[in-house]
Coordinates of C-alpha atoms in Angstrom, one line a residue:
M1 CA -12.8 -11.4 -1.7
I2 CA -12.1 -10.2 1.8
S3 CA -15.1 -8.9 3.8
L4 CA -14.2 -6.2 6.3
D5 CA -17.9 -6.3 7.7
G6 CA -17.8 -6.6 11.4
V7 CA -13.9 -6.1 11.9
T8 CA -12.9 -3.6 14.5
P9 CA -9.6 -1.9 14.5
V10 CA -7.4 -2.3 17.5
A11 CA -4.6 -0.5 19.1
H12 CA -1.0 -1.5 18.6
G13 CA -0.4 -4.2 20.7
E14 CA -3.8 -5.8 21.1
S15 CA -5.0 -9.1 19.5
L16 CA -5.6 -8.4 16.0
P17 CA -9.2 -9.4 14.4
V18 CA -9.1 -12.3 12.1
V19 CA -10.7 -12.2 8.9
E20 CA -11.7 -15.0 6.4
K21 CA -11.2 -15.0 2.6
T22 CA -12.6 -16.5 -0.2
V23 CA -10.9 -17.2 -3.6
A24 CA -12.7 -15.4 -6.0
L25 CA -10.4 -16.0 -9.0
D26 CA -7.7 -18.3 -10.1
L27 CA -5.0 -16.4 -12.0
L28 CA -2.9 -19.2 -12.7
P29 CA -4.6 -20.5 -15.8
L30 CA -4.0 -17.2 -17.3
M31 CA -0.3 -16.9 -16.2
A32 CA 0.2 -20.5 -17.8
A33 CA -1.9 -19.7 -21.1
R34 CA 1.1 -18.5 -23.2
N35 CA 2.9 -21.9 -22.9
G36 CA 6.3 -20.6 -21.7
W37 CA 7.8 -20.1 -18.5
T38 CA 5.2 -19.6 -15.8
P39 CA 5.4 -16.5 -13.4
D40 CA 5.8 -17.2 -9.7
K41 CA 3.3 -14.8 -8.5
I42 CA 0.9 -11.5 -9.3
E43 CA 2.7 -8.2 -8.3
S44 CA -0.4 -6.1 -8.8
L45 CA -3.9 -6.2 -9.1
A46 CA -6.3 -3.1 -10.3
I47 CA -10.0 -2.4 -10.8
T48 CA -10.2 0.4 -13.4
A49 CA -13.6 2.6 -13.2
D50 CA -15.4 0.4 -15.4
G51 CA -14.7 -2.6 -13.5
T52 CA -12.0 -4.4 -15.4
L53 CA -9.7 -6.2 -13.6
I54 CA -5.8 -5.8 -14.6
S55 CA -3.2 -7.8 -13.4
A56 CA 0.6 -7.8 -13.8
T57 CA 3.7 -10.0 -13.0
D58 CA 7.0 -8.8 -12.6
N59 CA 9.7 -11.5 -11.9
D60 CA 13.2 -9.8 -12.6
G61 CA 14.1 -11.0 -8.8
V62 CA 14.0 -14.5 -9.4
D63 CA 17.2 -16.1 -10.8
D64 CA 16.1 -18.6 -13.3
A65 CA 13.2 -16.1 -14.6
T66 CA 13.0 -14.9 -18.1
G67 CA 12.5 -11.2 -17.0
E68 CA 9.2 -11.2 -18.8
T69 CA 6.2 -9.3 -17.4
Q70 CA 2.9 -10.1 -18.2
V71 CA -0.3 -8.1 -18.2
L72 CA -3.4 -9.8 -17.7
Y73 CA -7.1 -9.0 -18.2
P74 CA -8.8 -11.5 -16.1
G75 CA -12.5 -10.0 -16.5
M76 CA -14.6 -7.8 -14.7
A77 CA -14.9 -7.4 -11.0
G78 CA -18.4 -7.7 -11.1
D79 CA -18.3 -11.2 -12.4
L80 CA -16.3 -12.3 -9.6
K81 CA -17.9 -14.5 -6.8

């Protein structure tokens, strides 16, 4: 999760503020759980109105990819650290 508390926008060309991030969820185990080819990255992450997390992969641009798309349901946003 990335908190924007205390971050002030700046004009183009000025020094950008630095934010800190915290890993809230490791999706790699879910991506590898199907015991096949593991996608190289997540393409999207959404939070539905009830707080359900939905993530998708799309690796059609990778030469050795199977072309498989995975839709993952890693849990609820409220359960993240």
